[in-house]
mmCIF file of C-alpha atoms in Angstrom:
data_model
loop_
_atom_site.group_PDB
_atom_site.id
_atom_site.type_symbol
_atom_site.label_atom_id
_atom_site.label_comp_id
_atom_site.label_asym_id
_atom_site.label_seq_id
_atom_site.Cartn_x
_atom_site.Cartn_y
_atom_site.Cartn_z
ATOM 1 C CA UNK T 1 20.851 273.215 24.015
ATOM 2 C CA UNK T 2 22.851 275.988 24.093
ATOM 3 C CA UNK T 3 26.027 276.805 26.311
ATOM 4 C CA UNK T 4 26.692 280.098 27.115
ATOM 5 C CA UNK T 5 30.104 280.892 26.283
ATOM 6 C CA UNK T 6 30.893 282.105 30.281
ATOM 7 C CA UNK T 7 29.982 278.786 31.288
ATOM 8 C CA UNK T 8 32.364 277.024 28.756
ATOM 9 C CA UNK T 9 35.492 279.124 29.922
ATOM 10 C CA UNK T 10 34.453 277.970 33.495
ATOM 11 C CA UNK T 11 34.257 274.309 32.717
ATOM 12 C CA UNK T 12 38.079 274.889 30.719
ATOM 13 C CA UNK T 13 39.132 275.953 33.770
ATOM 14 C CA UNK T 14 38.250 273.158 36.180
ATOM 15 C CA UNK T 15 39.492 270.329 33.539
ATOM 16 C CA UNK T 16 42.939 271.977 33.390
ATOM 17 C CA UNK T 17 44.228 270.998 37.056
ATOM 18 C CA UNK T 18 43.103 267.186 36.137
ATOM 19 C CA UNK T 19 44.721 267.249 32.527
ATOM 20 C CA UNK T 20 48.228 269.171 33.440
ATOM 21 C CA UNK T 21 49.489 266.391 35.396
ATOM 22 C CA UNK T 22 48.821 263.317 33.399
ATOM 23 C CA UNK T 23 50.661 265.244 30.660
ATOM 24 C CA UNK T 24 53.417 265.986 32.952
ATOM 25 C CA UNK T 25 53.779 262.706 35.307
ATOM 26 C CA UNK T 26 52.376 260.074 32.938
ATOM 27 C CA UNK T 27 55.346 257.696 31.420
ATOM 28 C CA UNK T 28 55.181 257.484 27.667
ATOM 29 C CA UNK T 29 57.464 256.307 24.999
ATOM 30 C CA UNK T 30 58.832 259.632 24.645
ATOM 31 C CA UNK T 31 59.776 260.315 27.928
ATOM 32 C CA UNK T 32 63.446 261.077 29.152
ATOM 33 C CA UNK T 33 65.620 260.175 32.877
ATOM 34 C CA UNK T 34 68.034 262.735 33.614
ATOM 35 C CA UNK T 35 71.286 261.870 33.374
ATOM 36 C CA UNK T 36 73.725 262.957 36.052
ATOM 37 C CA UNK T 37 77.420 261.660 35.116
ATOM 38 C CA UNK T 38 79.909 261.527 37.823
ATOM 39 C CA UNK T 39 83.024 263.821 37.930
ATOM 40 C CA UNK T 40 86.173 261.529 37.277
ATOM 41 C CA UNK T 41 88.145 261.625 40.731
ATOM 42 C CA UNK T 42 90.688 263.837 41.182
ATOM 43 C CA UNK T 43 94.490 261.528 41.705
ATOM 44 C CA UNK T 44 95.797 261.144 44.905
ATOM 45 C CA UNK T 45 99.462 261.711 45.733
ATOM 46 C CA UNK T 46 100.428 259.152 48.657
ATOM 47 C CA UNK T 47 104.151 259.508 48.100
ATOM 48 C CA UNK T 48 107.450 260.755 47.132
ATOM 49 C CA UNK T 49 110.401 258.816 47.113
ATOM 50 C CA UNK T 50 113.948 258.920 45.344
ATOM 51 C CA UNK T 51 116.982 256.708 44.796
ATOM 52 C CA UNK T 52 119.889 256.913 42.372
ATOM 53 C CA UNK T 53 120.141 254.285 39.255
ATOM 54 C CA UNK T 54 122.983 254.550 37.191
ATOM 55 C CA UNK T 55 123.586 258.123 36.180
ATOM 56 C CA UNK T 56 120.245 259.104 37.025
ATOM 57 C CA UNK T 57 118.799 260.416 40.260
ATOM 58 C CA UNK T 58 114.826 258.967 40.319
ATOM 59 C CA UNK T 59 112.017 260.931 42.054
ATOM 60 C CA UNK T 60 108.859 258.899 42.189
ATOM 61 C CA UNK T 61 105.732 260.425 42.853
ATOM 62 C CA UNK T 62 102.810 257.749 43.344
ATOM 63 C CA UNK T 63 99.059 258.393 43.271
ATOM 64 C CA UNK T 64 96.075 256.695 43.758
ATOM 65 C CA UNK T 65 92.744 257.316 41.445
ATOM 66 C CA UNK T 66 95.198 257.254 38.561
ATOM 67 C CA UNK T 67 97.692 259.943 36.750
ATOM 68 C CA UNK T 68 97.012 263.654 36.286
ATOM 69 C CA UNK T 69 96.528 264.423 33.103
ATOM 70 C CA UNK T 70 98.883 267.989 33.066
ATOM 71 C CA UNK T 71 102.214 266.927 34.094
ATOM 72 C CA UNK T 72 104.823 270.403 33.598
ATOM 73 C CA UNK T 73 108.378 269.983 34.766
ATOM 74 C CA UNK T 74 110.965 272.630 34.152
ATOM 75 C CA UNK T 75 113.821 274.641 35.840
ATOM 76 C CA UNK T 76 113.124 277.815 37.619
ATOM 77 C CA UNK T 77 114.953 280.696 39.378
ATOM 78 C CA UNK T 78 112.403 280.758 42.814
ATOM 79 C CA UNK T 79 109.813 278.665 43.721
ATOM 80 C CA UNK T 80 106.196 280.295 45.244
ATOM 81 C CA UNK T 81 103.607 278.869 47.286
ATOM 82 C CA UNK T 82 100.110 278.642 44.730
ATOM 83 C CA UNK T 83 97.265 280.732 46.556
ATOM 84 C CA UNK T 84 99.625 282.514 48.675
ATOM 85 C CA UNK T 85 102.396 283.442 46.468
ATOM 86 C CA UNK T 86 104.532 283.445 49.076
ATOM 87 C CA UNK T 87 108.695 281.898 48.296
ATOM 88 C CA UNK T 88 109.216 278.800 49.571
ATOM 89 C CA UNK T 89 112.325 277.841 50.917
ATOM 90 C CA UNK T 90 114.340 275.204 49.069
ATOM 91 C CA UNK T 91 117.676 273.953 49.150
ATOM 92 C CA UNK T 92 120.529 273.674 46.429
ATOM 93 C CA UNK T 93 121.749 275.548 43.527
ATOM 94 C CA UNK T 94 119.035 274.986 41.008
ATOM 95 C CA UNK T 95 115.127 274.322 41.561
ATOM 96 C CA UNK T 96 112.706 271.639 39.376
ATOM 97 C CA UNK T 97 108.791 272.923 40.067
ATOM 98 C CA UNK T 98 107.082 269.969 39.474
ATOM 99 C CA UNK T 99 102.755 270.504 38.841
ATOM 100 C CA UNK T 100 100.243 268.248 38.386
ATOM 101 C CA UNK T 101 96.887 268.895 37.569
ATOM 102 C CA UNK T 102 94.094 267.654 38.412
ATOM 103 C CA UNK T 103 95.740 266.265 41.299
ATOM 104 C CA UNK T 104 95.643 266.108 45.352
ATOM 105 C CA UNK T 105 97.828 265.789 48.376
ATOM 106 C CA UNK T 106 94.886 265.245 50.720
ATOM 107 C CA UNK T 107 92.013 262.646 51.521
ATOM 108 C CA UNK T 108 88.633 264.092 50.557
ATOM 109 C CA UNK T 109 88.030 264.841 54.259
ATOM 110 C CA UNK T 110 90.675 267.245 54.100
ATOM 111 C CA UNK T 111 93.382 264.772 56.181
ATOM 112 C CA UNK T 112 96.911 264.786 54.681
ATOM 113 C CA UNK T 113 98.272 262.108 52.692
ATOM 114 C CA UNK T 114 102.128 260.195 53.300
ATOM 115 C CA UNK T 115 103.127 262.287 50.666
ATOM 116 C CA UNK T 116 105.833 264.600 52.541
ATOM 117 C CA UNK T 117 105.747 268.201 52.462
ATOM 118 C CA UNK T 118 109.438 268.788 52.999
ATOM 119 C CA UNK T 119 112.070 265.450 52.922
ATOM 120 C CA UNK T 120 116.083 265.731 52.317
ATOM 121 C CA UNK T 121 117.550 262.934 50.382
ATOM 122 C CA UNK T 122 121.086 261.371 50.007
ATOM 123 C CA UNK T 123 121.487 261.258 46.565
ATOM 124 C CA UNK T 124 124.384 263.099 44.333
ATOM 125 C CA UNK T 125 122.127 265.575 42.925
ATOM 126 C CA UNK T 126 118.820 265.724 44.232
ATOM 127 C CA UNK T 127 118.700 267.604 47.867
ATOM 128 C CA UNK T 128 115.295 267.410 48.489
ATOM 129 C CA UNK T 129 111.298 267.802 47.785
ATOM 130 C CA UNK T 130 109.421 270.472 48.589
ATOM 131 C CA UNK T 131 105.609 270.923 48.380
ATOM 132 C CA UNK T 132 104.755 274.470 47.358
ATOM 133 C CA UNK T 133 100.766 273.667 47.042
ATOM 134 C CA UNK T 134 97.787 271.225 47.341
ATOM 135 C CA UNK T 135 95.432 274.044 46.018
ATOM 136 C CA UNK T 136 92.574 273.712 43.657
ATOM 137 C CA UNK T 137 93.585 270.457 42.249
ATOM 138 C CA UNK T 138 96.809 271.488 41.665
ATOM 139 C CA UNK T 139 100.053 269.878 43.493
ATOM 140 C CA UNK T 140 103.378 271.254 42.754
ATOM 141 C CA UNK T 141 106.952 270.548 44.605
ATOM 142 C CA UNK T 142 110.052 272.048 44.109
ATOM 143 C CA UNK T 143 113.354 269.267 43.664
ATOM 144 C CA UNK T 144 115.878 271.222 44.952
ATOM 145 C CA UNK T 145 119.655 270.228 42.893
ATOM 146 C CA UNK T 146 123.400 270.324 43.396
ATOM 147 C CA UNK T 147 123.583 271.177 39.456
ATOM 148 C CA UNK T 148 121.225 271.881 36.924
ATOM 149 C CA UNK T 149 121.152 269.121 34.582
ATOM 150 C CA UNK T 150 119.410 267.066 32.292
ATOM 151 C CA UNK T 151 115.813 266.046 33.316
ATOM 152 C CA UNK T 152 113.694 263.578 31.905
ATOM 153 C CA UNK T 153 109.576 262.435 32.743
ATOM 154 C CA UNK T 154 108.273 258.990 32.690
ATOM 155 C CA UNK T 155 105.096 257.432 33.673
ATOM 156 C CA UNK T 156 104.145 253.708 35.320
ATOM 157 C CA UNK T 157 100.981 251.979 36.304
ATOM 158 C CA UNK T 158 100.031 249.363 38.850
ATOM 159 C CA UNK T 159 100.255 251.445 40.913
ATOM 160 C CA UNK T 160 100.226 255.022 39.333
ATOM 161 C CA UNK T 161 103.070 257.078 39.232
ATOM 162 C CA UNK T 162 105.190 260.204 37.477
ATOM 163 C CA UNK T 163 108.974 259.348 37.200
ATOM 164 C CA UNK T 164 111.420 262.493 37.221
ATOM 165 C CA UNK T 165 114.921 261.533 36.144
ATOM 166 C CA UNK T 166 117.292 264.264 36.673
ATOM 167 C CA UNK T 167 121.249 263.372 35.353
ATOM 168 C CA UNK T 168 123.384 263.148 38.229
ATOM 169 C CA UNK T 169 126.551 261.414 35.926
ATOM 170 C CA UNK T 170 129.475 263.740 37.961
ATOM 171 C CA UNK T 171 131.909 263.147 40.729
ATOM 172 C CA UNK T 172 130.768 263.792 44.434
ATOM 173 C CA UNK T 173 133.157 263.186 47.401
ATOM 174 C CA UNK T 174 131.881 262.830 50.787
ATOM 175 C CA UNK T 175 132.151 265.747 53.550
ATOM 176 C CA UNK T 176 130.565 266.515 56.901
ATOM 177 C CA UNK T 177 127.462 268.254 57.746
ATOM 178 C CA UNK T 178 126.288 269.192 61.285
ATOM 179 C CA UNK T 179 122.872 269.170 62.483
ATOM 180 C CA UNK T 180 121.326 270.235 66.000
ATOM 181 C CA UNK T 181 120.620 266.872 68.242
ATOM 182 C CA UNK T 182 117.109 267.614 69.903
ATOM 183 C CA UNK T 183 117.278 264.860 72.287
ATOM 184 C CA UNK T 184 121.126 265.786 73.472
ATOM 185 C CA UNK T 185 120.136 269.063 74.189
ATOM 186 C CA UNK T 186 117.000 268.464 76.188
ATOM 187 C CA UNK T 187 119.473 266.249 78.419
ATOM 188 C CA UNK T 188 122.303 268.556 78.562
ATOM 189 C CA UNK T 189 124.493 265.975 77.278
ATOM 190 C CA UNK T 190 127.262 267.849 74.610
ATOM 191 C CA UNK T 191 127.609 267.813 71.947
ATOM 192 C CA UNK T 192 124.657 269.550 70.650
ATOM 193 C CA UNK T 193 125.437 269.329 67.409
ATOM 194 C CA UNK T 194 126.292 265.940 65.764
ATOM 195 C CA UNK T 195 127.981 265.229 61.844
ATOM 196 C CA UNK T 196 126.474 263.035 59.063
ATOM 197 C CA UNK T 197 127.577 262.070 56.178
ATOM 198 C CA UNK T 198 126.587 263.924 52.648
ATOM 199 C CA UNK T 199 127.925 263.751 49.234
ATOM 200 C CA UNK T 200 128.699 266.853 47.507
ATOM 201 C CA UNK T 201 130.823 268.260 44.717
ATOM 202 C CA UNK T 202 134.397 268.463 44.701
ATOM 203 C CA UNK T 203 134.086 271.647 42.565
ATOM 204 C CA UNK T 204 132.290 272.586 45.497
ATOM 205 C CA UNK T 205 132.657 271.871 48.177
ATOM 206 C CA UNK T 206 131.612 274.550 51.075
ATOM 207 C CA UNK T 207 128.601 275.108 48.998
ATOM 208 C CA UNK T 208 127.970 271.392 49.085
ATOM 209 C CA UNK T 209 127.602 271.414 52.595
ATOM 210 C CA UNK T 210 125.805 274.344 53.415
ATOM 211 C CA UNK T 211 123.318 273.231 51.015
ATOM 212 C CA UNK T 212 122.609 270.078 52.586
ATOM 213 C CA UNK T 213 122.848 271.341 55.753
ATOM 214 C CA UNK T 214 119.563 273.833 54.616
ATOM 215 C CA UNK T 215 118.290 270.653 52.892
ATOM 216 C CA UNK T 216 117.672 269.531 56.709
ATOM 217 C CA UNK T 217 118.107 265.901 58.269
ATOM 218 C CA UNK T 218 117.534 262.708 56.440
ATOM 219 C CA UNK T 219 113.864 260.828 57.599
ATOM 220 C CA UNK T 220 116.121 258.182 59.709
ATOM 221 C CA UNK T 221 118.095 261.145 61.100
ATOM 222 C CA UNK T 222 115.252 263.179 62.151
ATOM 223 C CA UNK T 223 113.948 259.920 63.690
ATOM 224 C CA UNK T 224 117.089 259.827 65.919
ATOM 225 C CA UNK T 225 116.711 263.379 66.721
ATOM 226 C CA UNK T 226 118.556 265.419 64.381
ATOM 227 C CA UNK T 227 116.812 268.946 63.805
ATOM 228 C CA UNK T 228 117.729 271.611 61.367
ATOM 229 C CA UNK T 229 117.592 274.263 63.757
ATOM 230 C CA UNK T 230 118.027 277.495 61.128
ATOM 231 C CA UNK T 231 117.324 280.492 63.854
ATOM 232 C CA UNK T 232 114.989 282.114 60.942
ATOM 233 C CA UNK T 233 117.382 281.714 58.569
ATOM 234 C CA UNK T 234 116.216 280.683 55.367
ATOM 235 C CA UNK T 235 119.939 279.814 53.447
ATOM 236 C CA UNK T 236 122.887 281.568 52.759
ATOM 237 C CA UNK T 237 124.598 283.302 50.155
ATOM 238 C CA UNK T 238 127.896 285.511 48.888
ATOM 239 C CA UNK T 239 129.535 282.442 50.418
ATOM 240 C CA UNK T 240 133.735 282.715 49.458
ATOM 241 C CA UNK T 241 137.270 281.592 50.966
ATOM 242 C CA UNK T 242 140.069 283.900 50.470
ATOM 243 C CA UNK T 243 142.908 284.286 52.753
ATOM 244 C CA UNK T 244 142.075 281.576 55.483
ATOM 245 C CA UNK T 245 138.786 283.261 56.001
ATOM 246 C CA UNK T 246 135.380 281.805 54.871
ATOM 247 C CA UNK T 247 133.119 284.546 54.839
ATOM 248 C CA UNK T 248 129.507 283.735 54.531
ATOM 249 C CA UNK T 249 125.924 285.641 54.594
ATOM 250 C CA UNK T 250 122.331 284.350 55.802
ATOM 251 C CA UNK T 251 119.107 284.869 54.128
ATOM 252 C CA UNK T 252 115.586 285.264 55.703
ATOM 253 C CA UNK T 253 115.691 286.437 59.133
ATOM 254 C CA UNK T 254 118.233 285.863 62.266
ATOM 255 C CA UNK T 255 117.421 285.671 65.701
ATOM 256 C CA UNK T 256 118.421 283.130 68.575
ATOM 257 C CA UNK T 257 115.299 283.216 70.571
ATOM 258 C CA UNK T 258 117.546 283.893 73.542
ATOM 259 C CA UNK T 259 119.066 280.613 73.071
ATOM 260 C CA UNK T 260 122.613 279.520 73.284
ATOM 261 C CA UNK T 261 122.349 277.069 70.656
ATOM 262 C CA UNK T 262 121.881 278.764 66.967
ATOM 263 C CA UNK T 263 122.599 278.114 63.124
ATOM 264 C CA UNK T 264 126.251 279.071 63.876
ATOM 265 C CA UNK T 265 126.380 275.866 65.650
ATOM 266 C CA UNK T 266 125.746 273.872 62.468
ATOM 267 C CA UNK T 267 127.514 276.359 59.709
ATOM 268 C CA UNK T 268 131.049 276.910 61.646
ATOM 269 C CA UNK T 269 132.213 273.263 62.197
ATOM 270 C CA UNK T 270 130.848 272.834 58.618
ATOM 271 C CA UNK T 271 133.667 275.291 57.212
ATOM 272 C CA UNK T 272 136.045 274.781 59.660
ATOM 273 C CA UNK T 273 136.158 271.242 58.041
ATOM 274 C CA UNK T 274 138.000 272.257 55.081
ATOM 275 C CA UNK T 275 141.922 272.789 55.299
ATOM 276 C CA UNK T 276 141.553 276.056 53.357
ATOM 277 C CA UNK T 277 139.633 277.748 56.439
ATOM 278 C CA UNK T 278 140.945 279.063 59.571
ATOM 279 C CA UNK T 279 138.466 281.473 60.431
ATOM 280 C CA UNK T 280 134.554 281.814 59.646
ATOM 281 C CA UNK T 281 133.057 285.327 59.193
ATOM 282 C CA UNK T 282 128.936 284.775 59.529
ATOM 283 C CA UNK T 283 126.812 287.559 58.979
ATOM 284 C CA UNK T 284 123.134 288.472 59.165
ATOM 285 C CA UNK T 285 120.889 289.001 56.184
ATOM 286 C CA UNK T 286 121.948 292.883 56.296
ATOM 287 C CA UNK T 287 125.360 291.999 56.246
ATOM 288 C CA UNK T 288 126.327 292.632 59.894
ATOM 289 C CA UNK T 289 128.578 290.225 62.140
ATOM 290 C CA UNK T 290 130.137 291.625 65.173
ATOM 291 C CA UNK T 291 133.820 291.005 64.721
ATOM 292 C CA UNK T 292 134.634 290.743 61.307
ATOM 293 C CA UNK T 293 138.071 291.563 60.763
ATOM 294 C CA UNK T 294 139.410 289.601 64.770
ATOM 295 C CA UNK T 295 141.362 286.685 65.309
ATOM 296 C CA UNK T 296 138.438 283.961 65.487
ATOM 297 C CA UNK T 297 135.368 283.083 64.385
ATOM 298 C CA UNK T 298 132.786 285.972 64.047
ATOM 299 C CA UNK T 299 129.138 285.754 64.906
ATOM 300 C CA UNK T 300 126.081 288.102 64.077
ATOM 301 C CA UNK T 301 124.711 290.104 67.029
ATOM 302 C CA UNK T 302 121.183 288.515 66.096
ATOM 303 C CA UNK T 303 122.664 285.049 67.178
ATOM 304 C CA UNK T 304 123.723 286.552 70.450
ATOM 305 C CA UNK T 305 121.308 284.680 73.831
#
């Protein structure tokens, strides 16, 4: 018998819903699993710590997840935040930028590790660390230095960690540095401001101090209350001694917040330390100090209660 050829295309049709998914669902010898492969993790920085070895000053960075595979060290003139841009503050008178990538300074929830964002050390040449990102898998600090010297990069396992050696083979000599005392001040009890103990170059030495004193209070100091308390100053420059008279200029911004305790508190006994100095001349970022050329000490008028 005969088909008509309408009929056939009609009887196509129907088989095709019953066909298409044996062809597509039934397991044969040919078929194929995707494969989904798992990102490696992204290294985890849990700390930064530092001691002095020989003629070497050690910064250890330790991670967890293993070590980033783009480790860049080198010497720069400024350090900036990633993302932002934006300088960040550090201490001394030469910077290290330190980057890894891939590599984090957070938990995957977003929670901060131990790994300190800013941390002053005691150590001939190295001041201190300073985080300038945790953005986009990429950490970087700044090591901020009493000299720019020779640097050198090793790694270690069990657990993780980048080694930066930076040469620290010259003479120090210890002098004073004043920070604010938190705890003293909320009691009324003077002093306010309380020395410590920093080495620093003979070569020198007023630099020395002032850079530690930016470099801020130690982890045990800050524990007993010791604050750098920097009245929007950033640091200092066109620091010299000539004539009795140290003479000395703050960067950033300068204001007291109507308080009676500022930055001068910390730089004047600083200078006043040396035998060379009878008289300290601070000035604002501009320039500006109220009585520059009197018998005492002058002040800025943006340090004034």
């Amino acid at each position: 018998m005969r088909v008509p050829r309408k009929l056939l295309s009609l009887l196509s049709l129907a088989l095709v819903p019953a066909l298409v998914p044996a062809l597509v669902t039934s397991p044969g010898a040919g078929a194929m699993e995707p494969v989904v492969s798992a990102a490696p993790p992204t290294p985890v920085l849990v700390a930064v710590r530092a001691a002095h070895r020989g003629q070497w000053d050690r910064v250890v960075f330790e991670f967890e997840g293993g070590l980033p595979a783009d480790r860049r060290v080198e010497y720069v003139d400024r350090l900036f935040a990633d993302g932002s841009g934006r300088r960040v503050r550090v201490a001394g008178q030469a910077i290290l930028r330190v980057r890894f990538e891939p590599a984090q300074a957070h938990t995957d929830d977003g929670s901060p590790t131990a790994a300190p964002r800013r941390v002053a050390f005691p150590l001939p040449n190295v001041l201190t660390a300073v985080r300038a990102g945790d953005f986009e898998a990429v950490t970087t600090y700044g090591l901020g230095l009493a000299k720019r010297t020779r640097v050198r990069v090793t790694t270690l396992q069990a657990p993780p960690r980048v080694v930066v050696e930076v040469r620290a083979g010259f003479p120090t000599v210890q002098r004073r540095v004043w920070f604010f005392h938190r705890d003293r001040f909320v009691e009324n009890r003077e002093p306010f401001f309380v020395p410590v103990r920093r080495l620093v170059r003979p070569a020198a030495p007023a630099a020395g101090v002032l850079d530690r004193l930016f470099a801020g209070p130690l982890p045990g100091e800050r524990e007993r209350g010791l604050r750098l308390l920097r009245s929007g100053a950033t640091g200092y420059d066109d620091l010299t001694i000539a004539g009795g008279v140290a003479d000395v200029r703050l960067t950033g911004r300068c204001r007291s917040g109507g308080s009676t305790v500022t930055v001068a508190g910390e730089v004047l006994p600083a200078l006043h330390q040396f035998a060379t100095v009878d008289r300290v001349v601070l000035r604002d970022p501009t320039g500006a100090t109220l009585d520059p050329d009197g018998p005492g000490d002058s002040t800025p008028e943006c340090l004034e209660p």
